[in-house]
Amino acid sequence: MGESSFQLREEIRAGARQTSPLVVGIVLLLVFAYALSFWLAVNGSVLREGVLLGSLALAGCAAALAIRRAPISTRALWLVVPFFCLFLAASEPARLPLGHLSTSAGSRWLVAGAFALGAYSLLALAALRLLSGSSVVAWSLGLIDAAMVALAVSTPWYALFISPRLGDHGGWALLPELVVPVAAAVAMVLVWLSSRAVSSPEISHFVLVAAIVAGFVGAVLLSRHLLAGGSMAAAHVALLASALLVVAAAETTGRSATVSPRNRFGVGMTRMAVVLVSFAVALAYAGLAFERGDEIGGFAVTSAVSSLLVLRLLVHSLERHHHSTRLEQALREQEQLAVMDSLTGLYNRRFLDAELQLELDRSARSHAPVGVLLCDLDHFKQINDRHGHLVGDSVLREVARRLLNAVRNGDLVARYGGEEFVVLLPGGDKEKLWEIGERCRRAFEVAPFQLPHNDETVVTISIGGACWPDDANTPRG
C-alpha cells in the first residue's frame, strides 16, 4: 500500500514537471498582457484590442490542443471551446478596428453582438449535448430549462437597464450586444449543470465555468459602456481574464485531479432547483411590474413563465413515460433471454424442464399422453473443426429452423445443449412420436446445408423418443 502510494505521488510529480514550464510561460505571457492592457487603456491605444485578440487566439489554440486529452465524457464540450474563442475574437474587430471604416457604430455593434451571441450559444448547445445525449425528449427538456433561465435573467435586465436607455444610445442595432449577458448566463448555468452530470468531473471543468463567469462580467461591462458610459478598460480586463481561464482550463484538461461526487442532490434535483429559482425570479419581477403599473409587461412575463413551467411538466412526464417504456422493454428482453437460447432463438433447457413438468401435471389429470423427442446431430464436431465455429453456429440456426417447420403447432422445440435438441409433444403417443420424429428426420434430407463460399454439407440427425405413461412417469425418466 505504501509503495503504490509513493509511486502515485512520483507519477503526479513527473506530470507536474512535464507541464509546469508551459503553464508558467502561459501565465507570464498573460500577466504581461494584463499589464500591457492597463497601460494601453490609459493611453487609449487600439493595441489594447490587439492584446485581447492575441490572448483569445492563444486560448483557442490551447483549447484545440486539449481536445485529444479531454475525457470522453466532456469531449463534446471541448470540441466547441476553440470555436467559442474564435467567435469572441471575431467580435473584437467589429468594435474598434472597423470603427475606422465607413460603417456606422450601430452596424459595428450589431456584428460584434452577433458573433458574441454565437460564441455563448455554441457553449450552451455543447452543454446541452452533455446533459441530454441524443434523446429528443431530453433535448426538449434542456431547451425549456435554458428558456426558463433566459427569461429569469432577461426580463429584469431589459426592463431595468436596457429599455430606459436604448432609445438614446444607438437604438435596436445595439440589442444583440445587450443580449449577450443573457446568453452568457444561460451558458454558464448549463456548463455548470453539465459538470454535475459527469460522474467524476475534472477541476478543469470548473475552471472553464469560471472563464464563462468572467465572460459574463465582461458582457455586462460592455453593455454598461454602451448605455451608461464609462471606459472599455474594465470590460477588456474581464475578457482577458476569461481568455486566461480558458487557457488554464485547457492546459489542465486530462491532467488535473477529478472531483469526487459528493452531491446531496443529483443532477435532476439540481436542474429542478435552477428551474424553480428562475420561476421565482420571473414571478418576482412580474409582481414588481404590476406594482409599477406595467400590467402588459407583468402579464406577458407571468404568461411566459407559466407556459414554460407547464410545458416542462408535460415534457418531463413524457420523459418519465419514455424511460418507463424502455425499462419495461428491457425487462421483457431479460425475461425472454432467461428462457430463450440466444443463438437459435429456441427455448432453452430451463424453460423445457419447467414446461415438461407442467405438461406431466396436466396429463396426470387428463390422462393424455405426453411425448418427448431427443434429437442429436451426427458428427457435428467435424463441421466445427473443418469450417470453424461461426459456420457451426449458422448450421445450428438452420437446424432450429427446420425442426420448427417439421413439428405441429403447439409442439415445443428447445435447445437442450450443444448439438442436442428436444421436441415436447403434448398429446404425443407412440404413433405421434414416430410420425413427428420421421418428419424431423426427413427435414434434413430435403436439401443440404449451405455454407459460405458456395460450399454445402449434408447434416444428419439421430432421434429417440419416449412418452408418458408408457415409458416413464417423471421428467427425468
Coordinates of C-alpha atoms in Angstrom, one line a residue:
M1 CA 0.0 0.0 0.0
G2 CA 2.8 2.4 0.9
E3 CA 4.8 1.6 -2.2
S4 CA 1.8 2.1 -4.5
S5 CA 1.1 5.5 -2.8
F6 CA 4.7 6.5 -3.3
Q7 CA 4.6 5.5 -6.9
L8 CA 1.4 7.5 -7.5
R9 CA 3.0 10.6 -5.9
E10 CA 6.0 10.2 -8.2
E11 CA 3.8 10.0 -11.2
I12 CA 2.0 13.1 -10.2
R13 CA 5.2 15.0 -9.7
A14 CA 6.5 13.8 -13.0
G15 CA 3.4 15.1 -14.7
A16 CA 3.7 18.4 -12.9
R17 CA 7.4 18.7 -14.0
Q18 CA 6.3 17.9 -17.6
T19 CA 3.6 20.6 -17.8
S20 CA 5.0 23.3 -15.4
P21 CA 7.2 25.2 -17.9
L22 CA 4.4 25.5 -20.4
V23 CA 1.9 26.6 -17.7
V24 CA 4.4 29.1 -16.2
G25 CA 5.1 30.5 -19.7
I26 CA 1.5 31.0 -20.5
V27 CA 0.7 32.6 -17.1
L28 CA 3.7 35.0 -17.5
L29 CA 2.6 35.9 -21.0
L30 CA -1.0 36.7 -20.0
V31 CA 0.2 38.6 -16.9
F32 CA 2.2 40.7 -19.3
A33 CA -0.9 41.0 -21.4
Y34 CA -2.8 42.3 -18.4
A35 CA -0.2 44.9 -17.6
L36 CA 0.0 46.0 -21.2
S37 CA -3.7 46.1 -21.5
F38 CA -3.9 48.5 -18.5
W39 CA -1.2 50.7 -19.9
L40 CA -2.7 50.8 -23.3
A41 CA -6.1 51.5 -21.9
V42 CA -4.8 54.6 -20.1
N43 CA -3.2 55.8 -23.4
G44 CA -6.3 55.0 -25.4
S45 CA -4.4 52.9 -28.0
V46 CA -6.1 50.5 -30.3
L47 CA -3.3 48.0 -29.5
R48 CA -5.3 47.1 -26.4
E49 CA -7.7 45.2 -28.7
G50 CA -4.6 43.5 -30.2
V51 CA -3.6 42.2 -26.8
L52 CA -7.1 40.8 -26.3
L53 CA -7.1 39.2 -29.8
G54 CA -3.8 37.6 -29.1
S55 CA -5.0 36.3 -25.7
L56 CA -8.1 34.8 -27.3
A57 CA -6.1 33.3 -30.1
L58 CA -3.8 31.7 -27.5
A59 CA -6.9 30.4 -25.7
G60 CA -8.3 28.9 -28.8
C61 CA -5.1 27.1 -29.7
A62 CA -4.8 25.8 -26.2
A63 CA -8.4 24.5 -26.3
A64 CA -7.8 22.9 -29.7
L65 CA -4.8 21.0 -28.3
A66 CA -6.8 20.0 -25.2
I67 CA -9.5 18.1 -27.2
R68 CA -7.5 14.9 -27.5
R69 CA -6.6 14.9 -23.8
A70 CA -10.2 15.7 -22.7
P71 CA -12.1 12.8 -21.1
I72 CA -14.7 11.2 -23.4
S73 CA -17.5 12.4 -21.1
T74 CA -16.6 16.1 -21.7
R75 CA -15.0 16.0 -25.2
A76 CA -18.2 17.3 -26.8
L77 CA -17.8 20.5 -24.7
W78 CA -14.2 20.9 -25.5
L79 CA -14.9 20.5 -29.2
V80 CA -16.7 23.8 -29.3
V81 CA -14.3 25.8 -27.0
P82 CA -11.9 26.7 -29.8
F83 CA -14.9 28.0 -31.8
F84 CA -16.1 29.9 -28.7
C85 CA -12.7 31.7 -28.6
L86 CA -12.8 32.2 -32.4
F87 CA -16.2 33.8 -32.3
L88 CA -15.2 36.1 -29.4
A89 CA -12.1 37.1 -31.3
A90 CA -14.2 37.8 -34.4
S91 CA -16.4 40.1 -32.3
E92 CA -13.5 42.3 -31.3
P93 CA -12.6 43.7 -34.7
A94 CA -16.2 44.8 -35.1
R95 CA -15.9 47.0 -32.0
L96 CA -12.8 49.1 -32.7
P97 CA -10.8 48.4 -35.9
L98 CA -13.9 48.6 -38.0
G99 CA -14.6 52.0 -36.5
H100 CA -12.0 53.4 -38.9
L101 CA -14.1 52.2 -41.9
S102 CA -17.1 53.9 -43.3
T103 CA -19.6 52.0 -41.2
S104 CA -21.9 53.2 -38.5
A105 CA -21.5 52.5 -34.9
G106 CA -24.8 50.6 -34.8
S107 CA -23.7 48.3 -37.6
R108 CA -20.4 47.6 -35.9
W109 CA -22.0 46.7 -32.6
L110 CA -24.6 44.6 -34.4
V111 CA -21.9 42.5 -36.0
A112 CA -20.0 42.2 -32.7
G113 CA -23.1 41.2 -30.8
A114 CA -24.0 38.6 -33.4
F115 CA -20.6 36.9 -33.0
A116 CA -20.6 37.1 -29.2
L117 CA -24.1 35.6 -29.2
G118 CA -22.9 32.8 -31.4
A119 CA -20.0 32.1 -29.1
Y120 CA -22.1 31.6 -26.0
S121 CA -24.8 29.8 -27.9
L122 CA -22.2 27.2 -29.0
L123 CA -21.2 26.6 -25.4
A124 CA -24.8 26.3 -24.3
L125 CA -25.6 23.7 -27.1
A126 CA -22.5 21.7 -26.2
A127 CA -23.5 21.7 -22.5
L128 CA -27.0 20.5 -23.6
R129 CA -25.4 17.7 -25.5
L130 CA -23.7 16.5 -22.4
L131 CA -26.9 16.8 -20.4
S132 CA -29.3 15.3 -22.9
G133 CA -27.3 13.0 -25.2
S134 CA -29.2 12.2 -28.3
S135 CA -32.7 11.9 -26.8
V136 CA -35.2 14.3 -28.4
V137 CA -37.3 14.4 -25.2
A138 CA -34.2 15.2 -23.1
W139 CA -33.2 17.9 -25.6
S140 CA -36.7 19.4 -25.4
L141 CA -36.4 19.4 -21.6
G142 CA -33.0 21.1 -21.7
L143 CA -34.2 23.8 -24.1
I144 CA -37.1 24.6 -21.8
D145 CA -34.7 24.8 -18.8
A146 CA -32.5 27.2 -20.8
A147 CA -35.5 29.3 -21.8
M148 CA -36.5 29.5 -18.1
V149 CA -33.1 30.7 -17.1
A150 CA -33.0 33.2 -20.1
L151 CA -36.5 34.5 -19.1
A152 CA -35.5 35.0 -15.5
V153 CA -32.3 36.9 -16.5
S154 CA -33.6 38.9 -19.5
T155 CA -36.8 40.3 -18.0
P156 CA -35.3 42.4 -15.2
W157 CA -32.2 43.1 -17.3
Y158 CA -34.2 44.5 -20.2
A159 CA -36.8 46.4 -18.2
L160 CA -34.5 47.9 -15.6
F161 CA -31.3 48.6 -17.6
I162 CA -31.8 48.3 -21.4
S163 CA -35.3 49.7 -22.0
P164 CA -34.8 53.1 -20.3
R165 CA -31.6 53.9 -22.2
L166 CA -31.8 52.0 -25.5
G167 CA -33.5 54.8 -27.5
D168 CA -30.9 57.4 -26.6
H169 CA -27.8 55.3 -27.4
G170 CA -28.0 53.8 -30.8
G171 CA -31.4 52.1 -31.0
W172 CA -32.1 48.5 -31.8
A173 CA -28.8 47.8 -33.5
L174 CA -27.2 47.5 -30.1
L175 CA -29.7 44.9 -28.9
P176 CA -27.7 41.8 -29.9
E177 CA -24.7 43.0 -27.9
L178 CA -27.0 43.8 -25.0
V179 CA -28.5 40.3 -25.1
V180 CA -25.0 38.7 -24.8
P181 CA -25.1 38.8 -20.9
V182 CA -28.3 36.7 -21.1
A183 CA -26.7 34.1 -23.4
A184 CA -23.6 34.1 -21.2
A185 CA -25.7 33.5 -18.1
V186 CA -27.5 30.6 -19.8
A187 CA -24.2 29.1 -21.0
M188 CA -22.7 29.5 -17.5
V189 CA -25.7 27.6 -15.8
L190 CA -25.8 24.8 -18.4
V191 CA -22.0 24.2 -18.3
W192 CA -22.1 24.1 -14.5
L193 CA -25.0 21.7 -14.7
S194 CA -23.1 19.5 -17.1
S195 CA -20.2 19.3 -14.6
R196 CA -22.7 17.7 -12.2
A197 CA -23.9 15.3 -14.9
V198 CA -20.3 13.9 -15.3
S199 CA -19.5 11.1 -12.8
S200 CA -16.0 12.4 -11.9
P201 CA -15.5 15.9 -13.4
E202 CA -12.0 17.3 -13.5
I203 CA -11.1 20.6 -11.9
S204 CA -10.5 22.0 -15.4
H205 CA -14.3 21.8 -16.0
F206 CA -14.9 24.2 -13.1
V207 CA -12.1 26.5 -14.3
L208 CA -14.0 26.6 -17.7
V209 CA -17.1 27.6 -15.8
A210 CA -15.1 30.4 -14.1
A211 CA -14.0 31.5 -17.6
I212 CA -17.6 31.8 -18.7
V213 CA -18.3 33.8 -15.5
A214 CA -15.5 36.2 -16.5
G215 CA -17.0 36.5 -20.0
F216 CA -20.4 37.2 -18.5
V217 CA -18.9 40.0 -16.4
G218 CA -17.2 41.4 -19.5
A219 CA -20.5 41.3 -21.4
V220 CA -22.3 43.2 -18.6
L221 CA -19.5 45.8 -18.5
L222 CA -19.7 46.2 -22.3
S223 CA -23.4 46.8 -22.0
R224 CA -22.8 49.3 -19.3
H225 CA -20.3 51.1 -21.6
L226 CA -22.9 51.2 -24.4
L227 CA -25.8 52.5 -22.4
A228 CA -24.4 54.3 -19.3
G229 CA -21.0 55.4 -20.5
G230 CA -17.7 54.5 -18.9
S231 CA -14.4 53.1 -20.0
M232 CA -13.9 49.9 -22.0
A233 CA -10.8 49.0 -19.9
A234 CA -12.8 47.1 -17.3
A235 CA -14.6 45.1 -19.9
H236 CA -11.3 44.2 -21.6
V237 CA -9.9 43.1 -18.2
A238 CA -12.8 40.8 -17.7
L239 CA -12.5 39.4 -21.3
L240 CA -8.7 38.9 -20.8
A241 CA -9.5 37.1 -17.5
S242 CA -11.8 34.8 -19.5
A243 CA -9.1 34.1 -22.0
L244 CA -6.6 33.4 -19.2
L245 CA -9.0 31.0 -17.5
V246 CA -9.7 29.2 -20.8
V247 CA -6.0 28.6 -21.2
A248 CA -5.7 27.4 -17.7
A249 CA -8.7 25.0 -18.1
A250 CA -7.3 23.7 -21.5
E251 CA -3.8 23.2 -20.1
T252 CA -5.1 21.2 -17.1
T253 CA -7.6 19.1 -19.0
G254 CA -6.7 15.5 -18.8
R255 CA -4.0 16.4 -16.3
S256 CA -5.9 17.8 -13.3
A257 CA -7.4 15.9 -10.5
T258 CA -11.0 14.7 -10.6
V259 CA -13.6 15.9 -8.1
S260 CA -15.3 13.1 -6.1
P261 CA -19.0 13.4 -6.5
R262 CA -20.4 14.3 -3.0
N263 CA -23.7 15.5 -4.2
R264 CA -26.6 15.7 -1.8
F265 CA -28.7 16.3 -4.8
G266 CA -28.5 14.6 -8.2
V267 CA -28.3 16.5 -11.5
G268 CA -32.1 16.1 -11.9
M269 CA -32.8 17.7 -8.5
T270 CA -30.2 20.5 -9.3
R271 CA -31.9 21.2 -12.6
M272 CA -35.3 21.4 -10.8
A273 CA -33.8 23.8 -8.3
V274 CA -32.5 26.0 -11.1
V275 CA -35.9 26.0 -12.8
L276 CA -37.7 26.9 -9.5
V277 CA -35.3 29.7 -8.8
S278 CA -35.8 31.0 -12.3
F279 CA -39.6 30.7 -11.9
A280 CA -39.4 32.6 -8.6
V281 CA -37.3 35.4 -10.1
A282 CA -39.5 35.8 -13.1
L283 CA -42.6 35.9 -10.9
A284 CA -41.0 38.4 -8.5
Y285 CA -40.2 40.7 -11.5
A286 CA -43.8 40.3 -12.8
G287 CA -45.0 41.4 -9.3
L288 CA -42.8 44.5 -9.5
A289 CA -44.1 45.2 -13.0
F290 CA -47.7 45.1 -11.8
E291 CA -46.8 47.3 -8.8
R292 CA -45.3 49.9 -11.2
G293 CA -48.4 49.8 -13.3
D294 CA -46.9 47.9 -16.2
E295 CA -49.8 45.4 -16.5
I296 CA -48.9 44.3 -20.0
G297 CA -45.3 43.5 -19.1
G298 CA -46.3 41.7 -15.9
F299 CA -48.9 39.7 -17.7
A300 CA -46.5 38.8 -20.5
V301 CA -43.8 37.6 -18.1
T302 CA -46.4 35.7 -16.0
S303 CA -47.9 34.0 -19.0
A304 CA -44.5 33.1 -20.5
V305 CA -43.0 31.6 -17.3
S306 CA -46.2 29.7 -16.5
S307 CA -46.4 28.3 -20.0
L308 CA -42.8 27.2 -19.8
L309 CA -43.4 25.6 -16.5
V310 CA -46.5 23.7 -17.7
L311 CA -44.6 22.7 -20.9
R312 CA -41.7 21.4 -18.8
L313 CA -44.0 19.4 -16.6
L314 CA -45.6 17.8 -19.8
V315 CA -42.2 17.1 -21.3
H316 CA -40.9 15.7 -18.0
S317 CA -43.9 13.4 -17.8
L318 CA -43.3 12.3 -21.4
E319 CA -39.6 11.6 -20.5
R320 CA -40.7 9.6 -17.5
H321 CA -43.1 7.6 -19.7
H322 CA -40.3 7.1 -22.2
H323 CA -38.0 5.8 -19.5
S324 CA -40.6 3.5 -18.1
T325 CA -41.4 2.1 -21.5
R326 CA -37.7 1.5 -22.1
L327 CA -37.4 -0.2 -18.7
E328 CA -40.4 -2.4 -19.4
Q329 CA -38.9 -3.3 -22.8
A330 CA -35.6 -4.2 -21.1
L331 CA -37.3 -6.3 -18.5
R332 CA -39.2 -8.2 -21.3
E333 CA -36.0 -8.7 -23.1
Q334 CA -34.3 -10.0 -19.9
E335 CA -37.2 -12.3 -19.3
Q336 CA -37.0 -13.6 -22.8
L337 CA -33.3 -14.1 -22.5
A338 CA -33.9 -16.1 -19.4
V339 CA -36.0 -18.7 -21.3
M340 CA -34.6 -18.4 -24.8
D341 CA -31.4 -19.7 -26.4
S342 CA -29.6 -16.6 -27.8
L343 CA -28.1 -18.5 -30.8
T344 CA -31.0 -20.4 -32.2
G345 CA -34.0 -18.4 -30.8
L346 CA -35.4 -21.6 -29.4
Y347 CA -36.4 -22.2 -25.8
N348 CA -33.6 -23.2 -23.5
R349 CA -33.2 -26.2 -21.2
R350 CA -34.5 -24.3 -18.1
F351 CA -37.8 -23.5 -19.8
L352 CA -38.1 -27.0 -21.2
D353 CA -37.7 -28.6 -17.8
A354 CA -40.4 -26.3 -16.3
E355 CA -42.8 -26.8 -19.3
L356 CA -42.3 -30.6 -19.2
Q357 CA -43.3 -30.7 -15.6
L358 CA -46.4 -28.6 -16.3
E359 CA -47.4 -30.9 -19.1
L360 CA -46.9 -34.0 -17.0
D361 CA -49.0 -32.5 -14.2
R362 CA -51.7 -31.6 -16.7
S363 CA -51.7 -35.0 -18.3
A364 CA -51.9 -36.7 -14.9
R365 CA -55.3 -35.0 -14.5
S366 CA -56.5 -35.5 -18.1
H367 CA -54.8 -38.9 -18.7
A368 CA -53.5 -37.6 -22.1
P369 CA -50.1 -38.9 -23.2
V370 CA -47.0 -36.6 -23.4
G371 CA -44.2 -37.4 -25.8
V372 CA -40.6 -36.3 -25.9
L373 CA -38.2 -36.5 -28.9
L374 CA -34.4 -36.1 -28.3
C375 CA -32.6 -35.1 -31.4
D376 CA -28.8 -35.2 -31.7
L377 CA -26.8 -34.0 -34.7
D378 CA -24.4 -36.6 -36.2
H379 CA -20.7 -35.7 -36.3
F380 CA -21.3 -32.1 -35.6
K381 CA -17.8 -31.7 -34.2
Q382 CA -16.4 -32.3 -37.7
I383 CA -18.2 -29.3 -39.0
N384 CA -16.7 -27.1 -36.3
D385 CA -13.3 -28.4 -36.8
R386 CA -13.4 -28.2 -40.6
H387 CA -15.2 -24.9 -41.2
G388 CA -15.0 -23.1 -37.8
H389 CA -17.4 -22.3 -35.1
L390 CA -19.1 -19.4 -36.9
V391 CA -20.2 -21.8 -39.7
G392 CA -21.2 -24.3 -37.0
D393 CA -23.4 -21.6 -35.4
S394 CA -25.1 -20.9 -38.7
V395 CA -25.7 -24.7 -39.1
L396 CA -27.3 -24.8 -35.6
R397 CA -29.6 -21.9 -36.6
E398 CA -30.7 -23.8 -39.8
V399 CA -31.3 -26.9 -37.7
A400 CA -33.6 -25.0 -35.4
R401 CA -35.5 -23.6 -38.4
R402 CA -36.0 -27.0 -40.0
L403 CA -37.2 -28.5 -36.7
L404 CA -39.7 -25.7 -36.2
N405 CA -41.1 -26.3 -39.7
A406 CA -41.4 -30.1 -39.1
V407 CA -43.3 -30.1 -35.8
R408 CA -47.0 -29.3 -35.3
N409 CA -48.5 -26.1 -33.9
G410 CA -48.4 -26.4 -30.2
D411 CA -45.3 -28.6 -30.0
L412 CA -42.3 -27.1 -28.2
V413 CA -38.8 -27.2 -29.7
A414 CA -35.9 -26.4 -27.3
R415 CA -32.2 -26.5 -27.5
Y416 CA -31.1 -29.0 -24.8
G417 CA -27.4 -28.2 -25.1
G418 CA -24.6 -28.2 -27.7
E419 CA -26.0 -30.0 -30.7
E420 CA -28.9 -31.6 -28.9
F421 CA -32.5 -30.5 -29.4
V422 CA -35.7 -31.7 -27.7
V423 CA -39.2 -31.6 -29.1
L424 CA -42.1 -31.7 -26.5
L425 CA -45.3 -33.2 -27.9
P426 CA -48.4 -32.6 -25.8
G427 CA -50.8 -35.5 -26.5
G428 CA -48.0 -37.4 -28.2
D429 CA -48.5 -41.1 -28.0
K430 CA -46.2 -43.7 -29.6
E431 CA -47.7 -43.2 -33.1
K432 CA -47.3 -39.4 -32.9
L433 CA -43.7 -39.9 -31.7
W434 CA -42.9 -41.9 -34.8
E435 CA -44.7 -39.6 -37.1
I436 CA -43.2 -36.3 -35.9
G437 CA -39.8 -37.9 -35.5
E438 CA -39.9 -39.1 -39.1
R439 CA -40.9 -35.7 -40.3
C440 CA -38.0 -34.1 -38.4
R441 CA -35.6 -36.7 -39.9
R442 CA -36.8 -36.1 -43.4
A443 CA -36.4 -32.3 -42.9
F444 CA -32.7 -32.9 -43.0
E445 CA -32.8 -34.9 -46.2
V446 CA -34.7 -32.3 -48.3
A447 CA -31.6 -30.3 -49.1
P448 CA -28.0 -30.0 -48.0
F449 CA -27.0 -27.2 -45.7
Q450 CA -25.5 -24.2 -47.5
L451 CA -22.1 -23.0 -46.3
P452 CA -20.0 -19.9 -47.1
H453 CA -18.1 -19.7 -50.4
N454 CA -20.9 -21.6 -52.2
D455 CA -20.0 -24.7 -50.3
E456 CA -22.5 -27.2 -48.8
T457 CA -22.7 -30.1 -46.5
V458 CA -25.1 -32.9 -45.6
V459 CA -26.2 -33.0 -42.0
T460 CA -28.0 -36.0 -40.5
I461 CA -29.7 -36.3 -37.2
S462 CA -30.4 -39.2 -34.8
I463 CA -33.7 -39.1 -32.9
G464 CA -35.0 -41.1 -30.0
G465 CA -38.4 -40.8 -28.3
A466 CA -40.3 -41.6 -25.1
C467 CA -43.8 -41.0 -23.9
W468 CA -45.7 -40.8 -20.6
P469 CA -47.0 -43.0 -19.1
D470 CA -45.8 -45.9 -21.3
D471 CA -42.0 -45.3 -21.0
A472 CA -41.6 -43.2 -17.8
N473 CA -43.5 -41.4 -15.1
T474 CA -41.1 -38.5 -14.3
P475 CA -39.5 -35.7 -16.3
R476 CA -36.0 -37.2 -15.7
G477 CA -37.2 -40.7 -16.7

